[in-house]
PDB file of C-alpha atoms in Angstrom:
ATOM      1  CA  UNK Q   1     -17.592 279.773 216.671  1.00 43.00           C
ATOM      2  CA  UNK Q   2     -15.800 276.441 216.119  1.00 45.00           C
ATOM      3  CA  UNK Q   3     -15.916 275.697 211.719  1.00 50.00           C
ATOM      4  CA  UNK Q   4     -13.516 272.412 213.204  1.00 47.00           C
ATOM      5  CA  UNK Q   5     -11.563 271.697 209.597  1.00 46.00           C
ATOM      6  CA  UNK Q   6     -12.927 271.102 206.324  1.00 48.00           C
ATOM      7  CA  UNK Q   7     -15.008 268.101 205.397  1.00 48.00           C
ATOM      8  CA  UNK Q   8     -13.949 265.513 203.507  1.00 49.00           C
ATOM      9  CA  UNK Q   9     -14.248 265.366 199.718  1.00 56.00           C
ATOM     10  CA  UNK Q  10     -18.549 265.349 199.249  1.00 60.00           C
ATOM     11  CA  UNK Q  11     -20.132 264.832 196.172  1.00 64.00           C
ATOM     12  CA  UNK Q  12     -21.882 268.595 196.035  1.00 69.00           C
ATOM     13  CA  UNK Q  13     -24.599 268.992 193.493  1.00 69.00           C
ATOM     14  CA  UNK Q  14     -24.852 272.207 191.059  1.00 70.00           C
ATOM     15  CA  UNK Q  15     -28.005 273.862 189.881  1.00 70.00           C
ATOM     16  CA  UNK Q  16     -27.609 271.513 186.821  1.00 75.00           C
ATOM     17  CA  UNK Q  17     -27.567 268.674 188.383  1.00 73.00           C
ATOM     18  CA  UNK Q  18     -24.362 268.007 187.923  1.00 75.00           C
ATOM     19  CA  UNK Q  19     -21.993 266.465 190.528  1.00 77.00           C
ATOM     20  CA  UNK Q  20     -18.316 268.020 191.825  1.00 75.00           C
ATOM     21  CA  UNK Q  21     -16.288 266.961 194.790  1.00 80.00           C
ATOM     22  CA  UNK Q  22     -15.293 269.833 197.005  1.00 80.00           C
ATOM     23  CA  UNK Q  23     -13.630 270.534 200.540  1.00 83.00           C
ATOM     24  CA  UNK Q  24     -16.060 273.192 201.826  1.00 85.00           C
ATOM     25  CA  UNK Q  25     -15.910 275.139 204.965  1.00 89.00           C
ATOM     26  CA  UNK Q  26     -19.172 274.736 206.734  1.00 91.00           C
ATOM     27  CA  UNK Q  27     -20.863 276.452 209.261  1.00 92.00           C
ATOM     28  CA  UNK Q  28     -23.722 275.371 211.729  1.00 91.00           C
ATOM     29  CA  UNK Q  29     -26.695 277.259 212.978  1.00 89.00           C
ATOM     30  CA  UNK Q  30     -26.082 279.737 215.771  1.00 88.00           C
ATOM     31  CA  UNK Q  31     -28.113 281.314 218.405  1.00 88.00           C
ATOM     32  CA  UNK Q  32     -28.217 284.782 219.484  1.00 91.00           C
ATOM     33  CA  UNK Q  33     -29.949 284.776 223.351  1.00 93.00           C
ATOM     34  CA  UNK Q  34     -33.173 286.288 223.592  1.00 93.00           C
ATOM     35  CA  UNK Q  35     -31.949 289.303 225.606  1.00 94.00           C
ATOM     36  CA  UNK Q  36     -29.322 289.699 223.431  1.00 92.00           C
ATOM     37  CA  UNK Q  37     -31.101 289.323 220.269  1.00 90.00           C
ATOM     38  CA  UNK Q  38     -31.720 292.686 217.356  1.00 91.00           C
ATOM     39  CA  UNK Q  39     -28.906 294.276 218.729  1.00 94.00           C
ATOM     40  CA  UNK Q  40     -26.607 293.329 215.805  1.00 95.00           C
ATOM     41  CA  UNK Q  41     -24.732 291.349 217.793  1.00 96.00           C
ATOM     42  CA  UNK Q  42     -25.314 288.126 215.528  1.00 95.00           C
ATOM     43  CA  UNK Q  43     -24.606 290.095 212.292  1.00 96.00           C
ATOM     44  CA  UNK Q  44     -20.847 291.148 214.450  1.00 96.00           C
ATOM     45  CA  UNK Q  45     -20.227 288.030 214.859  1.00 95.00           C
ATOM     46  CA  UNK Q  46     -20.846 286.385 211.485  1.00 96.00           C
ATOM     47  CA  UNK Q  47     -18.925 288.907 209.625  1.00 97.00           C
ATOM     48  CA  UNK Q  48     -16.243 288.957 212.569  1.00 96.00           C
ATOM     49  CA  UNK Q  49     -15.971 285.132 211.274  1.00 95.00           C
ATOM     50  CA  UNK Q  50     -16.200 285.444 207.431  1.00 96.00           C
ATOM     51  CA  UNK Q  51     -12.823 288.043 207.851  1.00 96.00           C
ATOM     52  CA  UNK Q  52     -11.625 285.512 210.124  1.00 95.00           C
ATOM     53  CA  UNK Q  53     -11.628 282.788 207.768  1.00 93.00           C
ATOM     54  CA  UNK Q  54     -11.289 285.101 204.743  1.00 94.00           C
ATOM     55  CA  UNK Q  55     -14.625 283.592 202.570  1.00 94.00           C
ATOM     56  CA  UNK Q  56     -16.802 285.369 201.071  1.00 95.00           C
ATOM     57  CA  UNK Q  57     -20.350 284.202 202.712  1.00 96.00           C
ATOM     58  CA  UNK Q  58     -21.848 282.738 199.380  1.00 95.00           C
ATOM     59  CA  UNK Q  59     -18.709 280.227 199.796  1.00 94.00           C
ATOM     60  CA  UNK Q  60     -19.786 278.518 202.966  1.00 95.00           C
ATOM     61  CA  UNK Q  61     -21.764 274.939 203.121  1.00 94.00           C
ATOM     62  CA  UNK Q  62     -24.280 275.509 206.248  1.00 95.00           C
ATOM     63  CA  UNK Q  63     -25.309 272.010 207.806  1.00 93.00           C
ATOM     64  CA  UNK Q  64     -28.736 271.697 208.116  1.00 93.00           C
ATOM     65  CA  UNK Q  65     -30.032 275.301 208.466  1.00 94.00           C
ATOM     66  CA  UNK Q  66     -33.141 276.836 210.291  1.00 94.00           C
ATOM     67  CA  UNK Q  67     -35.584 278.984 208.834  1.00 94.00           C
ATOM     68  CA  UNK Q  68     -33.977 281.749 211.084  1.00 93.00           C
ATOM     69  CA  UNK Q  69     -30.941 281.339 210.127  1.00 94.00           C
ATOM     70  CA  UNK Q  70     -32.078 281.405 206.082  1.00 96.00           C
ATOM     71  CA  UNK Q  71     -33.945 284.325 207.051  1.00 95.00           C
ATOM     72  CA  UNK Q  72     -30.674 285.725 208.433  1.00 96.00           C
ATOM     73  CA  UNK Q  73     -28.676 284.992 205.948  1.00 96.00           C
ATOM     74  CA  UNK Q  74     -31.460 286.409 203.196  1.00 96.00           C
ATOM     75  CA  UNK Q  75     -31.667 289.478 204.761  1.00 96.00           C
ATOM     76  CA  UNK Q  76     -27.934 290.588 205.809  1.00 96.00           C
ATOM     77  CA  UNK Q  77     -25.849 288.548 203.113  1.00 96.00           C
ATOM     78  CA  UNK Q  78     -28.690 288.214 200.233  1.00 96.00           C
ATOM     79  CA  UNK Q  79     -28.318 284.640 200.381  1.00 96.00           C
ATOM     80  CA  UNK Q  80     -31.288 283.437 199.199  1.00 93.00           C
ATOM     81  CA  UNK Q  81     -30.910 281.565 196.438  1.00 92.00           C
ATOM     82  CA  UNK Q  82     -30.143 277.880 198.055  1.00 92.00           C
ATOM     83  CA  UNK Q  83     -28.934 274.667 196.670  1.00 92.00           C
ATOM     84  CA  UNK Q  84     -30.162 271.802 198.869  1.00 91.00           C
ATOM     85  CA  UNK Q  85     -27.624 269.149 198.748  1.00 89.00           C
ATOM     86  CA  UNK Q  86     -28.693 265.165 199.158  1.00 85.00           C
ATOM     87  CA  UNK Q  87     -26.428 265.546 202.673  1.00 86.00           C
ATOM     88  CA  UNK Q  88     -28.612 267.413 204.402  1.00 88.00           C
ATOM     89  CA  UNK Q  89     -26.249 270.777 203.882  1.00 91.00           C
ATOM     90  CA  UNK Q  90     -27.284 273.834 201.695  1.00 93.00           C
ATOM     91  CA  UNK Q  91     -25.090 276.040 199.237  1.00 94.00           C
ATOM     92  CA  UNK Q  92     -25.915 278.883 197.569  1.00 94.00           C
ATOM     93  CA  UNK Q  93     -25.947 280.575 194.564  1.00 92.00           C
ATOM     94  CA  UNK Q  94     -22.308 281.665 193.701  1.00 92.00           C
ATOM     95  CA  UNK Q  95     -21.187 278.851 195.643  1.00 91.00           C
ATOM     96  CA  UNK Q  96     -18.804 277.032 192.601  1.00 85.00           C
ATOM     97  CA  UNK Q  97     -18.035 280.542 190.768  1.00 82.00           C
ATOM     98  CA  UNK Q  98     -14.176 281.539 190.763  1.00 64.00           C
ATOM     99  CA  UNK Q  99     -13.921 278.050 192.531  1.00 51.00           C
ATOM    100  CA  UNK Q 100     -10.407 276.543 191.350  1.00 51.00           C
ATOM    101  CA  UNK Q 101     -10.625 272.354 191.489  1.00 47.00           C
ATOM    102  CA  UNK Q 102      -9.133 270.951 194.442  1.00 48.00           C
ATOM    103  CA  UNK Q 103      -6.002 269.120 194.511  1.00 45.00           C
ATOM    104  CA  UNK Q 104      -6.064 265.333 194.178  1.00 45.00           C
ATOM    105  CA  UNK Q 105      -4.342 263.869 196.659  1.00 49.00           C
ATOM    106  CA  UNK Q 106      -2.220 260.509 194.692  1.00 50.00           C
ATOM    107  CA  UNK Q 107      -3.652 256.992 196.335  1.00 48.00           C
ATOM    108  CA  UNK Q 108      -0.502 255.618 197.939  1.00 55.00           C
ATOM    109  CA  UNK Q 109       1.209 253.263 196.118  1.00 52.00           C
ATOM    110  CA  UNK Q 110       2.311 250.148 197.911  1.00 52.00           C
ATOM    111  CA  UNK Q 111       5.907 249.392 198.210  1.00 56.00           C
ATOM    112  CA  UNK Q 112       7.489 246.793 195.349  1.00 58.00           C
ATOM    113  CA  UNK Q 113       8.079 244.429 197.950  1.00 61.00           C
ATOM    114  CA  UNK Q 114       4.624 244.704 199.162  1.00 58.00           C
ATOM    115  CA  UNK Q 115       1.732 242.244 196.952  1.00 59.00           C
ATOM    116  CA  UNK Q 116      -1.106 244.339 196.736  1.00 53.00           C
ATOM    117  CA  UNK Q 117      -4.066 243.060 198.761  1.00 55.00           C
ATOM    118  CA  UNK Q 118      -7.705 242.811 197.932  1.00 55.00           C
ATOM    119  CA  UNK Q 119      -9.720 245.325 200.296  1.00 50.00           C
ATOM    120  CA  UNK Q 120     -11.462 242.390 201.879  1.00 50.00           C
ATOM    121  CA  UNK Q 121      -7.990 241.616 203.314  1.00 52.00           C
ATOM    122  CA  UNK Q 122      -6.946 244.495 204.271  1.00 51.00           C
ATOM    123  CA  UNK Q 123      -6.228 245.696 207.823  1.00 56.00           C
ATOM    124  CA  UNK Q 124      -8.797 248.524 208.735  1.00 51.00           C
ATOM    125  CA  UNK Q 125      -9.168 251.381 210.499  1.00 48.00           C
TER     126      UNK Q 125
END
């Protein structure tokens, strides 16, 4: 499995409809080959990844998941209880409790000898 490294700060949306900024770790749909498939080996493999990572599987953002891999995730993780997010990702239930804010990371601050400059002047990226 490749997770890659966390997103980005996104705006994730609570049951409330409240908004919070988070860093989540997010998964993508996987595929099990037919020949291969109710043998387990899928269930393995997700759990060999949740120790992996060390998250509990309620914690995970999944990017735009199949009914499969709901189904999947409803029958060997009792995920089913989702939170469709305006991104196109889905959290679940239990997704923001025991979640500690993340840490704000300062804006730079430009050096005293440096004028500060609109953002239409800036140099970018």
């Amino acid at each position: 499995w490749d997770l890659g490294s966390p997103l980005p700060l996104w705006p994730c949306q609570e049951r409330d409809g409240s908004h919070v900024e988070v860093e989540p770790l997010c998964v993508l749909d996987f595929y099990i080959h037919e020949s291969q498939q109710r043998r387990g080996l899928g269930r393995e493999l997700f759990r060999e990844m949740l120790q992996r990572e060390r998250v509990q599987p309620e914690k995970l953002a999944v990017d735009r998941p199949s009914e499969k891999l709901l189904g999947f995730l409803r029958k060997h993780f009792g995920l089913c209880d989702l939170i469709p997010q305006v991104n196109n990702f889905v959290i679940f239930e239990g997704f923001f409790s025991t979640r500690t804010a993340p840490a704000r990371r300062p804006f730079p601050r430009p050096r005293p000898e440096e004028p500060i400059k609109p953002y239409s002047l800036s140099e970018r990226d």
